[in-house]
Amino acid sequence: MWKCRKAKNIGIIVGAIFLIINLVWGLNYLSYSKYMMHSPDEPAFFEIRTSYASEDNDFYYTVKKPDYLSPNGNLASVSADGNISIIVWPSYFCNKIDSYGITLYDESAEQGYMFYVDEEMNFHPQNYGRLDPESSEAAESLLNRMKDQVFSQFQCMKSEFNF
């Protein structure tokens, strides 16, 4: 009888923990809805990824809600030619933006670069540890050449997602 009661209590505790984890994840998942205000279609409640093109500018936007029990989703903006992609990762419950990433494609060199930037779209020092020195230099140089386009796209993205 004592073993039965102990097993029942453990089952209740495990069930409660599972329920709390799912509740917290669900609230975080729902917090991404605030980024879909400008979406032309009404996204389905449990749709993980919502993508749409903006009619105000020539950018393609994506809201990626967190996968089941994953804490992070992201917001993305891609230019019409596909040469600039900006990704931002909101914090848990979407209270602020945790980090910014960018993918740039250099058509002349036929080379793409993926790296972190700061909130002003400047090359983040963290990249020097992630990229080899040659790639870091080339990516930073490409960012500096495309800075006006990148910053303009980022401003449109901020307006689109209201962050």
XYZ file of N, CA, C and O in Angstrom:
652
model
N 0.815 -1.186 0.000
C 0.000 0.000 0.000
C 0.865 1.259 0.000
O 0.567 2.222 -0.693
N 1.960 1.219 0.779
C 2.843 2.373 0.846
C 3.479 2.628 -0.523
O 3.606 3.758 -0.961
N 3.880 1.542 -1.233
C 4.490 1.661 -2.554
C 3.480 2.199 -3.566
O 3.825 2.983 -4.439
N 2.250 1.799 -3.447
C 1.197 2.260 -4.346
C 0.965 3.763 -4.169
O 0.845 4.501 -5.144
N 0.925 4.222 -2.938
C 0.712 5.645 -2.647
C 1.904 6.468 -3.153
O 1.722 7.541 -3.727
N 3.113 5.955 -2.949
C 4.324 6.642 -3.402
C 4.327 6.747 -4.929
O 4.639 7.807 -5.484
N 3.975 5.685 -5.628
C 3.916 5.686 -7.088
C 2.857 6.667 -7.573
O 3.064 7.383 -8.558
N 1.724 6.714 -6.875
C 0.650 7.644 -7.236
C 1.119 9.089 -7.065
O 0.889 9.926 -7.941
N 1.797 9.385 -5.960
C 2.305 10.738 -5.719
C 3.352 11.146 -6.748
O 3.344 12.282 -7.231
N 4.235 10.215 -7.094
C 5.243 10.503 -8.124
C 4.555 10.769 -9.458
O 4.922 11.692 -10.186
N 3.549 9.985 -9.774
C 2.786 10.188 -11.013
C 2.111 11.552 -11.038
O 2.106 12.226 -12.068
N 1.551 11.969 -9.928
C 0.902 13.280 -9.848
C 1.927 14.400 -10.023
O 1.682 15.361 -10.755
N 3.082 14.258 -9.382
C 4.131 15.279 -9.490
C 4.652 15.378 -10.922
O 4.777 16.476 -11.473
N 4.927 14.231 -11.537
C 5.408 14.221 -12.917
C 4.351 14.819 -13.852
O 4.666 15.617 -14.735
N 3.102 14.454 -13.634
C 2.014 15.001 -14.454
C 1.889 16.508 -14.284
O 1.680 17.240 -15.261
N 2.027 16.998 -13.049
C 1.937 18.439 -12.791
C 3.093 19.180 -13.461
O 2.895 20.242 -14.063
N 4.296 18.614 -13.369
C 5.458 19.243 -14.011
C 5.255 19.292 -15.523
O 5.498 20.317 -16.164
N 4.802 18.195 -16.103
C 4.537 18.149 -17.543
C 3.493 19.191 -17.938
O 3.644 19.893 -18.944
N 2.447 19.320 -17.151
C 1.402 20.300 -17.418
C 1.946 21.726 -17.343
O 1.664 22.552 -18.220
N 2.766 22.017 -16.349
C 3.340 23.364 -16.198
C 4.265 23.685 -17.366
O 4.203 24.790 -17.932
N 5.111 22.727 -17.743
C 6.015 22.947 -18.879
C 5.215 23.245 -20.144
O 5.539 24.167 -20.898
N 4.153 22.481 -20.388
C 3.330 22.705 -21.571
C 2.585 24.030 -21.509
O 2.426 24.702 -22.528
N 2.138 24.419 -20.343
C 1.442 25.693 -20.178
C 2.386 26.862 -20.465
O 2.033 27.791 -21.204
N 3.596 26.816 -19.919
C 4.575 27.882 -20.159
C 4.940 27.931 -21.638
O 4.996 29.003 -22.242
N 5.191 26.755 -22.247
C 5.497 26.741 -23.673
C 4.335 27.316 -24.473
O 4.531 28.097 -25.403
N 3.109 26.944 -24.135
C 1.935 27.428 -24.856
C 1.786 28.937 -24.772
O 1.455 29.597 -25.766
N 2.046 29.509 -23.622
C 1.973 30.966 -23.477
C 3.050 31.650 -24.314
O 2.802 32.680 -24.949
N 4.251 31.075 -24.337
C 5.321 31.621 -25.179
C 4.926 31.515 -26.651
O 5.096 32.457 -27.415
N 4.380 30.375 -27.055
C 3.933 30.152 -28.429
C 2.893 31.203 -28.830
O 2.969 31.800 -29.901
N 1.941 31.442 -27.961
C 0.882 32.409 -28.258
C 1.399 33.842 -28.314
O 0.827 34.687 -28.999
N 2.493 34.129 -27.615
C 3.032 35.489 -27.614
C 3.526 35.912 -28.998
O 3.612 37.101 -29.288
N 3.817 34.968 -29.885
C 4.266 35.294 -31.237
C 3.131 35.841 -32.102
O 3.375 36.399 -33.167
N 1.906 35.715 -31.662
C 0.762 36.212 -32.426
C 0.826 37.715 -32.621
O 0.315 38.240 -33.609
N 1.465 38.423 -31.710
C 1.539 39.881 -31.835
C 2.343 40.316 -33.055
O 2.200 41.425 -33.530
N 3.168 39.431 -33.599
C 3.953 39.773 -34.783
C 3.201 39.534 -36.084
O 3.704 39.849 -37.151
N 2.008 38.987 -36.013
C 1.265 38.659 -37.216
C 0.160 39.659 -37.529
O -0.750 39.360 -38.284
N 0.259 40.844 -36.956
C -0.777 41.853 -37.146
C -0.931 42.266 -38.608
O -2.018 42.556 -39.064
N 0.169 42.298 -39.368
C 0.123 42.765 -40.748
C -0.042 41.638 -41.759
O -0.053 41.887 -42.959
N -0.155 40.413 -41.288
C -0.326 39.285 -42.191
C -1.656 39.423 -42.930
O -2.682 39.658 -42.307
N -1.653 39.293 -44.256
C -2.897 39.447 -45.010
C -3.904 38.324 -44.752
O -5.098 38.520 -44.919
N -3.427 37.168 -44.353
C -4.317 36.046 -44.074
C -4.403 35.840 -42.574
O -3.470 36.132 -41.835
N -5.519 35.303 -42.137
C -5.665 34.949 -40.733
C -5.000 33.593 -40.539
O -5.480 32.581 -41.026
N -3.827 33.569 -39.841
C -3.141 32.287 -39.688
C -3.912 31.335 -38.788
O -4.628 31.758 -37.888
N -3.756 30.059 -39.061
C -4.386 29.040 -38.229
C -3.766 29.090 -36.834
O -2.599 29.441 -36.664
N -4.543 28.725 -35.837
C -4.119 28.838 -34.448
C -2.833 28.080 -34.163
O -1.942 28.571 -33.491
N -2.706 26.873 -34.682
C -1.521 26.067 -34.418
C -0.564 26.006 -35.603
O 0.244 25.104 -35.702
N -0.624 26.993 -36.472
C 0.292 27.050 -37.599
C 1.664 27.497 -37.095
O 1.790 28.546 -36.461
N 2.683 26.694 -37.326
C 4.025 26.980 -36.818
C 4.682 28.123 -37.588
O 5.304 28.988 -37.020
N 4.548 28.133 -38.891
C 5.226 29.143 -39.709
C 4.194 29.924 -40.517
O 3.352 29.350 -41.184
N 4.301 31.234 -40.452
C 3.439 32.100 -41.244
C 4.332 32.937 -42.144
O 5.231 33.626 -41.657
N 4.120 32.871 -43.442
C 4.925 33.614 -44.403
C 4.010 34.452 -45.278
O 2.920 34.020 -45.635
N 4.483 35.642 -45.615
C 3.706 36.491 -46.506
C 4.603 37.560 -47.122
O 5.655 37.889 -46.587
N 4.181 38.086 -48.251
C 4.898 39.171 -48.912
C 4.173 40.465 -48.573
O 2.948 40.513 -48.509
N 4.940 41.496 -48.341
C 4.350 42.790 -48.015
C 3.976 43.513 -49.294
O 4.723 43.494 -50.271
N 2.847 44.161 -49.275
C 2.435 44.953 -50.427
C 3.015 46.362 -50.358
O 3.071 47.060 -51.356
N 3.452 46.789 -49.182
C 4.011 48.129 -49.020
C 5.442 48.213 -49.542
O 5.888 49.271 -49.959
N 6.165 47.139 -49.475
C 7.533 47.093 -49.975
C 7.750 45.698 -50.547
O 6.907 44.834 -50.443
N 8.867 45.501 -51.158
C 9.117 44.215 -51.831
C 9.874 43.244 -50.951
O 10.866 42.661 -51.379
N 9.399 43.039 -49.741
C 10.045 42.112 -48.839
C 9.101 40.974 -48.516
O 7.892 41.119 -48.518
N 9.697 39.859 -48.222
C 8.978 38.653 -47.840
C 9.221 38.457 -46.355
O 10.366 38.504 -45.901
N 8.158 38.276 -45.576
C 8.277 38.163 -44.127
C 7.863 36.777 -43.655
O 6.959 36.169 -44.210
N 8.517 36.328 -42.604
C 8.198 35.039 -42.010
C 8.172 35.177 -40.496
O 9.062 35.782 -39.914
N 7.138 34.607 -39.888
C 7.074 34.463 -38.441
C 7.136 32.967 -38.181
O 6.281 32.222 -38.630
N 8.163 32.542 -37.477
C 8.336 31.130 -37.150
C 8.130 30.993 -35.646
O 8.964 31.390 -34.849
N 6.979 30.442 -35.268
C 6.693 30.218 -33.854
C 7.546 29.057 -33.353
O 8.002 28.230 -34.134
N 7.755 28.979 -32.040
C 8.583 27.881 -31.503
C 7.974 26.512 -31.780
O 6.761 26.337 -31.699
N 8.842 25.557 -32.108
C 8.404 24.174 -32.218
C 8.003 23.682 -30.839
O 8.351 24.280 -29.825
N 7.300 22.552 -30.802
C 6.808 22.011 -29.539
C 7.935 21.851 -28.526
O 8.952 21.201 -28.796
N 7.763 22.464 -27.382
C 8.678 22.478 -26.243
C 10.027 23.138 -26.534
O 10.954 23.034 -25.744
N 10.126 23.836 -27.643
C 11.324 24.627 -27.942
C 11.060 26.056 -27.478
O 9.963 26.577 -27.666
N 12.042 26.715 -26.893
C 11.797 28.056 -26.380
C 11.839 29.154 -27.439
O 11.299 30.234 -27.225
N 12.465 28.898 -28.594
C 12.706 29.985 -29.539
C 12.016 29.806 -30.878
O 12.003 28.720 -31.444
N 11.527 30.918 -31.366
C 11.062 31.048 -32.733
C 11.878 32.174 -33.336
O 12.870 32.614 -32.753
N 11.466 32.681 -34.496
C 12.181 33.824 -35.066
C 11.297 34.597 -36.020
O 10.230 34.138 -36.419
N 11.771 35.763 -36.374
C 11.136 36.624 -37.357
C 12.161 36.838 -38.456
O 13.349 36.984 -38.164
N 11.723 36.853 -39.700
C 12.679 37.016 -40.794
C 12.125 37.937 -41.863
O 10.913 38.066 -42.031
N 13.047 38.550 -42.568
C 12.727 39.408 -43.696
C 13.720 39.084 -44.803
O 14.927 39.031 -44.558
N 13.216 38.866 -46.013
C 14.070 38.541 -47.153
C 13.779 39.544 -48.257
O 12.617 39.825 -48.568
N 14.840 40.084 -48.851
C 14.671 41.033 -49.951
C 14.134 40.319 -51.177
O 14.237 39.099 -51.306
N 13.572 41.088 -52.100
C 12.967 40.508 -53.303
C 13.988 39.713 -54.126
O 13.655 38.676 -54.690
N 15.237 40.194 -54.179
C 16.256 39.478 -54.952
C 16.920 38.354 -54.156
O 17.712 37.588 -54.695
N 16.615 38.254 -52.872
C 17.148 37.186 -52.028
C 18.573 37.410 -51.553
O 19.158 36.529 -50.930
N 19.136 38.584 -51.808
C 20.517 38.848 -51.418
C 20.664 39.249 -49.957
O 21.758 39.180 -49.412
N 19.579 39.699 -49.328
C 19.629 40.118 -47.928
C 18.522 39.405 -47.168
O 17.354 39.500 -47.530
N 18.907 38.711 -46.110
C 17.941 38.094 -45.203
C 18.308 38.527 -43.791
O 19.466 38.420 -43.394
N 17.325 39.009 -43.063
C 17.547 39.425 -41.682
C 16.684 38.542 -40.790
O 15.507 38.349 -41.057
N 17.294 38.007 -39.738
C 16.580 37.142 -38.794
C 16.743 37.726 -37.400
O 17.843 38.114 -37.013
N 15.646 37.800 -36.661
C 15.714 38.231 -35.265
C 15.082 37.154 -34.400
O 14.136 36.485 -34.807
N 15.650 36.977 -33.221
C 15.164 35.983 -32.274
C 14.615 36.700 -31.047
O 15.381 37.260 -30.259
N 13.289 36.706 -30.891
C 12.704 37.335 -29.697
C 13.021 36.534 -28.436
O 13.269 35.333 -28.484
N 12.979 37.232 -27.317
C 13.171 36.576 -26.024
C 11.935 35.749 -25.698
O 10.917 35.816 -26.389
N 12.029 35.000 -24.621
C 10.889 34.219 -24.156
C 9.722 35.159 -23.884
O 9.897 36.217 -23.295
N 8.557 34.834 -24.320
C 7.328 35.628 -24.226
C 7.400 36.906 -25.057
O 6.601 37.814 -24.873
N 8.388 37.020 -25.938
C 8.506 38.135 -26.889
C 8.542 39.503 -26.219
O 7.974 40.469 -26.732
N 9.224 39.604 -25.092
C 9.334 40.885 -24.398
C 10.342 41.816 -25.047
O 10.217 43.031 -24.948
N 11.362 41.249 -25.681
C 12.395 42.032 -26.347
C 13.045 41.143 -27.402
O 12.702 39.976 -27.534
N 13.969 41.712 -28.134
C 14.705 40.944 -29.136
C 16.042 40.542 -28.527
O 16.795 41.390 -28.045
N 16.328 39.232 -28.534
C 17.571 38.720 -27.944
C 18.773 38.873 -28.861
O 19.847 39.269 -28.434
N 18.619 38.523 -30.129
C 19.755 38.600 -31.038
C 19.295 38.808 -32.471
O 18.138 38.579 -32.809
N 20.253 39.246 -33.287
C 19.998 39.583 -34.680
C 21.000 38.840 -35.553
O 22.182 38.778 -35.219
N 20.533 38.320 -36.659
C 21.416 37.644 -37.606
C 21.126 38.124 -39.008
O 20.051 38.674 -39.286
N 22.058 37.907 -39.873
C 21.882 38.359 -41.250
C 22.561 37.366 -42.187
O 23.559 36.737 -41.830
N 21.990 37.216 -43.345
C 22.603 36.440 -44.415
C 22.722 37.368 -45.614
O 21.719 37.947 -46.044
N 23.931 37.516 -46.109
C 24.174 38.350 -47.283
C 24.765 37.489 -48.385
O 25.603 36.617 -48.125
N 24.346 37.763 -49.603
C 24.877 37.035 -50.748
C 25.595 38.015 -51.656
O 25.025 39.030 -52.066
N 26.841 37.734 -51.948
C 27.655 38.555 -52.842
C 27.566 37.941 -54.231
O 28.168 36.892 -54.493
N 26.811 38.580 -55.113
C 26.603 38.031 -56.455
C 27.888 37.961 -57.259
O 28.107 37.018 -58.010
N 28.757 38.977 -57.136
C 29.995 38.991 -57.923
C 30.932 37.850 -57.525
O 31.589 37.253 -58.373
N 30.989 37.538 -56.238
C 31.856 36.449 -55.767
C 31.114 35.121 -55.678
O 31.730 34.092 -55.409
N 29.803 35.152 -55.900
C 28.948 33.977 -55.761
C 29.192 33.291 -54.421
O 29.387 32.077 -54.331
N 29.159 34.099 -53.374
C 29.444 33.634 -52.013
C 28.427 34.234 -51.056
O 28.101 35.411 -51.142
N 27.928 33.419 -50.157
C 27.007 33.896 -49.138
C 27.642 33.838 -47.760
O 28.530 33.006 -47.518
N 27.191 34.714 -46.869
C 27.715 34.773 -45.511
C 26.557 34.867 -44.530
O 25.609 35.609 -44.758
N 26.651 34.129 -43.447
C 25.648 34.161 -42.391
C 26.364 34.521 -41.097
O 27.324 33.846 -40.712
N 25.899 35.601 -40.436
C 26.599 36.058 -39.245
C 25.666 36.896 -38.371
O 24.573 37.270 -38.786
N 26.126 37.182 -37.169
C 25.368 37.998 -36.225
C 25.683 39.473 -36.423
O 26.799 39.835 -36.803
N 24.688 40.306 -36.142
C 24.853 41.757 -36.144
C 24.235 42.302 -34.862
O 23.489 41.596 -34.173
N 24.532 43.553 -34.557
C 23.901 44.168 -33.395
C 22.618 44.877 -33.843
O 22.239 44.815 -35.016
N 21.950 45.570 -32.926
C 20.665 46.203 -33.245
C 20.791 47.372 -34.218
O 19.792 47.842 -34.748
N 22.030 47.823 -34.476
C 22.266 48.878 -35.469
C 22.741 48.294 -36.797
O 23.196 49.029 -37.671
N 22.670 46.979 -36.925
C 23.093 46.237 -38.111
C 24.587 46.366 -38.370
O 25.053 46.349 -39.502
N 25.374 46.461 -37.288
C 26.832 46.460 -37.382
C 27.338 45.041 -37.148
O 26.740 44.285 -36.395
N 28.461 44.704 -37.758
C 29.083 43.395 -37.616
C 29.365 43.133 -36.148
O 29.975 43.952 -35.464
N 28.903 42.019 -35.633
C 29.039 41.696 -34.206
C 30.397 41.030 -33.946
O 30.775 40.110 -34.669
N 31.129 41.478 -32.914
C 32.441 40.883 -32.608
C 32.380 39.372 -32.357
O 33.378 38.667 -32.542
N 31.235 38.855 -31.967
C 31.061 37.414 -31.723
C 31.408 36.599 -32.977
O 31.795 35.446 -32.885
N 31.270 37.212 -34.153
C 31.517 36.504 -35.408
C 32.979 36.102 -35.589
O 33.273 35.139 -36.289
N 33.885 36.859 -34.985
C 35.303 36.551 -35.169
C 35.666 35.183 -34.603
O 36.589 34.550 -35.069
N 34.927 34.720 -33.619
C 35.151 33.393 -33.076
C 34.426 32.305 -33.840
O 34.759 31.133 -33.755
N 33.420 32.693 -34.617
C 32.596 31.717 -35.335
C 33.027 31.524 -36.786
O 32.778 30.492 -37.386
N 33.596 32.560 -37.369
C 34.020 32.505 -38.759
C 35.539 32.521 -38.824
O 36.195 33.110 -37.967
N 36.086 31.924 -39.868
C 37.536 32.009 -40.021
C 37.890 33.459 -40.384
O 37.036 34.202 -40.862
N 39.122 33.876 -40.151
C 39.491 35.287 -40.355
C 39.179 35.820 -41.758
O 38.722 36.948 -41.910
N 39.400 35.010 -42.764
C 39.143 35.446 -44.135
C 37.649 35.681 -44.373
O 37.247 36.675 -44.967
N 36.830 34.755 -43.891
C 35.376 34.901 -44.040
C 34.849 36.085 -43.236
O 33.964 36.800 -43.694
N 35.387 36.291 -42.038
C 34.969 37.426 -41.211
C 35.236 38.740 -41.918
O 34.378 39.628 -41.968
N 36.415 38.859 -42.493
C 36.788 40.082 -43.197
C 35.905 40.305 -44.421
O 35.417 41.410 -44.660
N 35.669 39.243 -45.191
C 34.836 39.360 -46.389
C 33.388 39.686 -46.019
O 32.750 40.515 -46.664
N 32.859 39.052 -44.966
C 31.474 39.306 -44.548
C 31.313 40.732 -44.039
O 30.335 41.408 -44.374
N 32.257 41.184 -43.249
C 32.181 42.549 -42.727
C 32.289 43.575 -43.857
O 31.577 44.579 -43.881
N 33.147 43.322 -44.806
C 33.299 44.209 -45.962
C 32.008 44.262 -46.783
O 31.561 45.335 -47.197
N 31.406 43.096 -47.021
C 30.150 43.043 -47.772
C 29.041 43.782 -47.019
O 28.270 44.521 -47.620
N 28.982 43.596 -45.711
C 27.987 44.315 -44.910
C 28.183 45.818 -45.025
O 27.212 46.562 -45.189
N 29.417 46.270 -44.969
C 29.683 47.703 -45.086
C 29.276 48.245 -46.454
O 28.774 49.370 -46.546
N 29.471 47.467 -47.519
C 29.061 47.897 -48.864
C 27.545 47.934 -49.008
O 27.012 48.757 -49.744
N 26.844 47.019 -48.323
C 25.385 46.920 -48.451
C 24.658 47.564 -47.270
O 23.456 47.377 -47.112
N 25.361 48.310 -46.455
C 24.834 48.836 -45.189
C 23.521 49.609 -45.367
O 22.573 49.408 -44.606
N 23.441 50.484 -46.362
C 22.226 51.285 -46.555
C 21.018 50.402 -46.871
O 19.936 50.593 -46.322
N 21.201 49.415 -47.753
C 20.116 48.501 -48.103
C 19.692 47.677 -46.892
O 18.504 47.482 -46.653
N 20.688 47.179 -46.151
C 20.407 46.355 -44.973
C 19.641 47.148 -43.937
O 18.624 46.692 -43.404
N 20.113 48.364 -43.666
C 19.468 49.175 -42.632
C 18.053 49.570 -43.057
O 17.128 49.563 -42.249
N 17.863 49.885 -44.334
C 16.530 50.217 -44.839
C 15.581 49.027 -44.689
O 14.432 49.177 -44.252
N 16.044 47.837 -45.044
C 15.222 46.639 -44.903
C 14.916 46.368 -43.438
O 13.793 45.990 -43.091
N 15.890 46.582 -42.567
C 15.680 46.357 -41.139
C 14.629 47.332 -40.588
O 13.790 46.942 -39.773
N 14.655 48.572 -41.033
C 13.659 49.546 -40.578
C 12.245 49.129 -41.023
O 11.291 49.253 -40.265
N 12.130 48.634 -42.244
C 10.831 48.128 -42.728
C 10.393 46.922 -41.901
O 9.209 46.784 -41.564
N 11.335 46.070 -41.549
C 11.030 44.887 -40.745
C 10.553 45.292 -39.350
O 9.593 44.731 -38.830
N 11.227 46.264 -38.762
C 10.823 46.749 -37.436
C 9.399 47.313 -37.489
O 8.596 47.068 -36.583
N 9.109 48.015 -38.552
C 7.762 48.577 -38.709
C 6.721 47.476 -38.926
O 5.631 47.516 -38.373
N 7.080 46.490 -39.724
C 6.170 45.385 -40.030
C 5.801 44.571 -38.779
O 4.658 44.217 -38.570
N 6.818 44.280 -37.966
C 6.597 43.448 -36.790
C 6.399 44.232 -35.512
O 6.149 43.658 -34.455
N 6.547 45.546 -35.598
C 6.313 46.438 -34.461
C 7.151 46.048 -33.244
O 6.616 45.810 -32.158
N 8.454 45.992 -33.413
C 9.352 45.752 -32.282
C 10.352 46.869 -32.158
O 10.550 47.664 -33.009
